[in-house]
Short mmCIF file of C-alpha atoms in Angstrom, two decimals:
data_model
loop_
_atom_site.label_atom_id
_atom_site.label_comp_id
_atom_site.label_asym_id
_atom_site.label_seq_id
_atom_site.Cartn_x
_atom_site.Cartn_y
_atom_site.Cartn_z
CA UNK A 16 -0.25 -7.39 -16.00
CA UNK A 17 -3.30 -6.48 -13.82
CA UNK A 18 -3.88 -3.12 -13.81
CA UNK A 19 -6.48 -0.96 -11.42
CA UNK A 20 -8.66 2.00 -12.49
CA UNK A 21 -10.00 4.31 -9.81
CA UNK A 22 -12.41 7.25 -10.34
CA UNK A 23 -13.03 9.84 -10.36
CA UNK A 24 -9.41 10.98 -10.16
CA UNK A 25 -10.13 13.37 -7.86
CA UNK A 26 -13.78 15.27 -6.81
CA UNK A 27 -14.09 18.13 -4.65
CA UNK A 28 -17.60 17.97 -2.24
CA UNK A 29 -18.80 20.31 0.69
CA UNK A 30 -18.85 19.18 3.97
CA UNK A 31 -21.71 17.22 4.47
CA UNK A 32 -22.04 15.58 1.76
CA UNK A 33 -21.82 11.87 0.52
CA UNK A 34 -19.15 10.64 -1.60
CA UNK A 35 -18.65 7.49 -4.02
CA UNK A 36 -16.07 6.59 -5.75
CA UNK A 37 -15.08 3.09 -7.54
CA UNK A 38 -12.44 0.88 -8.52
CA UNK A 39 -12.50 -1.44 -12.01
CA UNK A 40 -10.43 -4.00 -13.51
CA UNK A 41 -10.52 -6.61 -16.75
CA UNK A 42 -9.24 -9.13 -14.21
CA UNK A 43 -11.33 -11.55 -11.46
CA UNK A 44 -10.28 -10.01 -8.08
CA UNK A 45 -10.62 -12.36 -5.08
CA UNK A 46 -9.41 -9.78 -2.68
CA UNK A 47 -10.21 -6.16 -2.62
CA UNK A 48 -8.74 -3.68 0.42
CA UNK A 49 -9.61 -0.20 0.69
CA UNK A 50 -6.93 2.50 2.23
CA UNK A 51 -6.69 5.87 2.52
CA UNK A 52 -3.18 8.02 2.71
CA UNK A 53 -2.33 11.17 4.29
CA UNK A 54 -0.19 13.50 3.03
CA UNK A 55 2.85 12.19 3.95
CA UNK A 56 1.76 9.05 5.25
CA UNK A 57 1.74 5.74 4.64
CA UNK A 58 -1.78 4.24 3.90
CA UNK A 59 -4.09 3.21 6.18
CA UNK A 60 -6.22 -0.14 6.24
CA UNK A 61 -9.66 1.41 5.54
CA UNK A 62 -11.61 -1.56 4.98
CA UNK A 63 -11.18 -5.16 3.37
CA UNK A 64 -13.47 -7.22 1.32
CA UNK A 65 -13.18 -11.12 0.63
CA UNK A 66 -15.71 -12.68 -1.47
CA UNK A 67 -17.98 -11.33 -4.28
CA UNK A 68 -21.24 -9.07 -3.07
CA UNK A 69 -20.06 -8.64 0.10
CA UNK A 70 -20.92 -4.85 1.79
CA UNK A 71 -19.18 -4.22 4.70
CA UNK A 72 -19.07 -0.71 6.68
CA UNK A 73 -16.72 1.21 8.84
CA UNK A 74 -18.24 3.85 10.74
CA UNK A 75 -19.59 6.32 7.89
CA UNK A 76 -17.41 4.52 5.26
CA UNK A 77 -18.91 1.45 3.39
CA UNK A 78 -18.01 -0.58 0.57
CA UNK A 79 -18.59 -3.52 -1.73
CA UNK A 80 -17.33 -6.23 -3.88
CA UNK A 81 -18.44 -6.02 -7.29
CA UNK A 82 -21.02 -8.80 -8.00
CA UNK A 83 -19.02 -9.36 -11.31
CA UNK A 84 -15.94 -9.32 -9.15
CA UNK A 85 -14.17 -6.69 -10.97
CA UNK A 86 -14.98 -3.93 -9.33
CA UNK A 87 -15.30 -2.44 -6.21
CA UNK A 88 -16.98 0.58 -4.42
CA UNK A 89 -16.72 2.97 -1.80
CA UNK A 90 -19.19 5.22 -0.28
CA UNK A 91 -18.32 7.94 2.50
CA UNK A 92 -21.62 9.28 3.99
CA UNK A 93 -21.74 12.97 5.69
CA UNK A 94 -18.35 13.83 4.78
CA UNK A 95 -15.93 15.95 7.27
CA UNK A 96 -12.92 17.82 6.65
CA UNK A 97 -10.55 15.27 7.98
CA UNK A 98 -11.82 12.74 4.95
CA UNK A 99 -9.21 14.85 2.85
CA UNK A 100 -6.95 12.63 1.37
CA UNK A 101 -6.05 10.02 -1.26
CA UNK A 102 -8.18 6.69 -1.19
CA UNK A 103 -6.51 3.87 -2.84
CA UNK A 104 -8.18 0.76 -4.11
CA UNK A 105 -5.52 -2.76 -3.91
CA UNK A 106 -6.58 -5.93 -5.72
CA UNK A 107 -5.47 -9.73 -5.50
CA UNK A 108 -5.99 -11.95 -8.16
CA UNK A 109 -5.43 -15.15 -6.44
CA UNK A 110 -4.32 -16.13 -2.80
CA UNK A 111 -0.40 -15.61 -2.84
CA UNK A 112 0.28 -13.21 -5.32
CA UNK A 113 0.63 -9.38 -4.84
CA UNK A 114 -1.46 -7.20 -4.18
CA UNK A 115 -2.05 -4.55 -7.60
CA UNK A 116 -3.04 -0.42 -6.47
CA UNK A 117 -5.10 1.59 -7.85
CA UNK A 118 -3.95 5.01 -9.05
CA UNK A 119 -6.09 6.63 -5.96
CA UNK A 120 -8.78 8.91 -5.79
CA UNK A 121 -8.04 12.75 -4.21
CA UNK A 122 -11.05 13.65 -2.35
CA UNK A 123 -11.10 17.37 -1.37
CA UNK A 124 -13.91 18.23 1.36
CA UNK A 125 -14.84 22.21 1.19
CA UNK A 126 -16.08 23.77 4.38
CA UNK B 30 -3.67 -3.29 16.68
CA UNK B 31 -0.77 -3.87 14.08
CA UNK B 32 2.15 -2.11 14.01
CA UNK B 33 4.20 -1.55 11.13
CA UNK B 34 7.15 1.46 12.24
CA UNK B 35 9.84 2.79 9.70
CA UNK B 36 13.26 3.69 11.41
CA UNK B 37 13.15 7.25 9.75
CA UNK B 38 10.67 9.38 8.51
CA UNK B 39 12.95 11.87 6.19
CA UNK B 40 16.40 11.15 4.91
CA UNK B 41 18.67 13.60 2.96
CA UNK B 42 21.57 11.49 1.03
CA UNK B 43 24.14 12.20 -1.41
CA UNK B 44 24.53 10.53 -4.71
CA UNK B 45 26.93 6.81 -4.11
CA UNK B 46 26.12 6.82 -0.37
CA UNK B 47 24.60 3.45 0.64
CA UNK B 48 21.27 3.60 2.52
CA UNK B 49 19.53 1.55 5.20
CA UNK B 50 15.73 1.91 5.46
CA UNK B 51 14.35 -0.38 8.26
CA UNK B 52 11.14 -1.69 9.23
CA UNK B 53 10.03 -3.85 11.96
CA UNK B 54 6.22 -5.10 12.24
CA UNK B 55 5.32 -6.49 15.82
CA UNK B 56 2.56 -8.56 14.72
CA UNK B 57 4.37 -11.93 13.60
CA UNK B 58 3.54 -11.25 9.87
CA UNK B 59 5.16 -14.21 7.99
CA UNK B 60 5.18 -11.65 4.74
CA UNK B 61 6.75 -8.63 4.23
CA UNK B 62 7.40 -5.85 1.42
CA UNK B 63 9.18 -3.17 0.16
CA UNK B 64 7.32 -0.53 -1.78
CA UNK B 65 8.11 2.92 -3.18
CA UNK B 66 5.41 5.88 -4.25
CA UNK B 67 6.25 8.69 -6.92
CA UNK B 68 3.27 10.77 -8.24
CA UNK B 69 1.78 9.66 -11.21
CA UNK B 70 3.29 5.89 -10.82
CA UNK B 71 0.90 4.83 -7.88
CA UNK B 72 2.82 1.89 -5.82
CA UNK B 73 5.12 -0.46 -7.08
CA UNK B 74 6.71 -3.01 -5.50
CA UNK B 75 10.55 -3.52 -5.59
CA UNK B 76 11.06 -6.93 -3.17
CA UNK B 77 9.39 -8.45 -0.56
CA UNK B 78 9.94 -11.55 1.96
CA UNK B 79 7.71 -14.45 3.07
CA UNK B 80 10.05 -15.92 5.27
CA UNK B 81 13.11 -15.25 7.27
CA UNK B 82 16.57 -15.11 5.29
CA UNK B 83 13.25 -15.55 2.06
CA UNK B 84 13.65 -12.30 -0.68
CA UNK B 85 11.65 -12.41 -3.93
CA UNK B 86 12.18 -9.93 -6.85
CA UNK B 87 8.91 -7.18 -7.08
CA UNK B 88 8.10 -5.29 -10.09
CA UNK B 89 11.47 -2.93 -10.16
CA UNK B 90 14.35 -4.72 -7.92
CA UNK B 91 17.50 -2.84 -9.84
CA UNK B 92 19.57 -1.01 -7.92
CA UNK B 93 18.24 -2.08 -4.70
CA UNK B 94 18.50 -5.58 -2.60
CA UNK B 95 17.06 -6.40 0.90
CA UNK B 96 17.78 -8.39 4.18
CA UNK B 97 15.55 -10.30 6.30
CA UNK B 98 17.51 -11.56 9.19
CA UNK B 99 14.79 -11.89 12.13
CA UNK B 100 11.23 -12.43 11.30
CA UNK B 101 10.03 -8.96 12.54
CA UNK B 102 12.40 -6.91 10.24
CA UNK B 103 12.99 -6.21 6.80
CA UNK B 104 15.56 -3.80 5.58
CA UNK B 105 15.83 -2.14 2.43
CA UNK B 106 19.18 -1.04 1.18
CA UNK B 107 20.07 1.22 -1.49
CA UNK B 108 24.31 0.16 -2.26
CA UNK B 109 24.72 3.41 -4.15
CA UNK B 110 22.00 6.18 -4.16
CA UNK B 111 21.07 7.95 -7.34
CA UNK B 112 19.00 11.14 -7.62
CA UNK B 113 15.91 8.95 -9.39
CA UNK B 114 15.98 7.03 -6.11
CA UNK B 115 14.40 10.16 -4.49
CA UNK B 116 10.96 9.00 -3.70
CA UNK B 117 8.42 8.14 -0.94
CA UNK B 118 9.35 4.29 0.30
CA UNK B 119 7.12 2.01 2.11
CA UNK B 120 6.94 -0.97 3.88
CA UNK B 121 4.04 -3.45 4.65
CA UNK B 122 3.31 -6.65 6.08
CA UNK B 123 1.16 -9.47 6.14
CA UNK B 124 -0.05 -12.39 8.27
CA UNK B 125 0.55 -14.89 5.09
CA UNK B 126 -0.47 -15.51 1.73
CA UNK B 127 -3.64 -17.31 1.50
CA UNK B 128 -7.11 -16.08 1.75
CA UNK B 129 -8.10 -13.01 3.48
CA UNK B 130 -4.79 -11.64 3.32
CA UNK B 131 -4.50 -8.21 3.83
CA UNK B 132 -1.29 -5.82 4.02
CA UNK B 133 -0.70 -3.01 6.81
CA UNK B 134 1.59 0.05 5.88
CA UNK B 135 4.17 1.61 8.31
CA UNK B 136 3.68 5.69 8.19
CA UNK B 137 6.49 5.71 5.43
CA UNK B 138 10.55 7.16 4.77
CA UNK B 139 10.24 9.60 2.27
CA UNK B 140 14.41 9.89 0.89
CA UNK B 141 16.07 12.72 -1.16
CA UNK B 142 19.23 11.84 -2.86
CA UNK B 143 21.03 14.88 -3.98
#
């Protein structure tokens, strides 16, 4: 099946600082969704992206859909210490099937 | 703002019980799921609904089934716990398959079966 590759796996940063990370895939994604999970949470809708070269942002978070459409990309700008957490990418290959997760990507923000 | 609530955060259970993990979503999602999170094995999804009294078969169904009785709930049942059951569960919902679909997460019931 589809399968979802996130990195880095994890990346410490200082406060302040912007971060990037990405999400690939051998498949055609029509559907990419960004989230990002607490510890002990459930994940939270970050951001979601529908068709191919689209950028859309949320506050200091942006991302895009992959020209190519099997990618994706997220950028944090001026990072703060409550961006600590695990950012997962989600994929859909076609309208009405599920959704496929990334692995997630730990992001650790030093003071 | 969509809602997605678990009926417990934390549940302690001993092996052979049977367990009831509820959800309700108050945003008159057609779709609902069932999910469960270990480290290492990302999420995978074990059933999900698109309609009332509707189940489909996710990725790893044994040992669990589900009930969708009212649109807004989905309950995931466990008929006898076992100890590699113990894992973080989680339900989401959506409005319905089709484009621009996009899933919400309740905060999560993260179950111990001793």
């Amino acid at each position: 099946g589809q399968q979802l590759n996130q990195s880095p796996q994890s990346m410490f940063i200082q406060e302040g600082e912007d971060v990037s990370m990405n999400c690939t895939s051998s498949s055609i994604f029509n559907t990419w969704l960004w989230y990002k999970q607490d510890p002990g949470e459930g994940p939270v809708l970050l951001i979601a992206l529908y068709k191919a070269g689209e950028l859309t942002s949320n506050g200091r978070l942006t991302a895009q859909f992959g020209i190519t459409r099997k990618d994706s990309f997220l950028n944090i700008s001026a990072s703060i210490p409550s961006d600590v957490g695990i950012y997962f990418c989600a994929g859909q290959v076609e309208y009405g099937q599920n959704f496929v997760f990334g692995p997630g990507t730990r992001l650790s923000v030093l003071p | 703002d969509v809602k997605v609530t678990q009926s417990s955060r934390y549940l302690v259970k001993r092996t052979g019980e049977k367990v009831f993990l509820e959800c309700v979503q108050d945003m008159d999602h057609e779709n609902m799921f069932w999910y469960r999170q270990d480290p290492g094995l990302g999420l995978r999804l074990i059933y999900f609904s698109y309609d009332v009294k509707m189940k489909e078969k996710g990725d790893i169904p044994e040992g669990y089934s589900v009930s969708r009785e009212k649109k807004e709930r989905f309950s995931l049942i466990l008929e006898s716990a076992s100890t590699n059951q113990t894992s973080m569960y989680l339900c989401a919902s959506s409005f319905a398959f089709g484009p621009q679909e996009t899933q919400y997460f309740g905060p999560g019931t993260r179950l111990l079966v001793l």
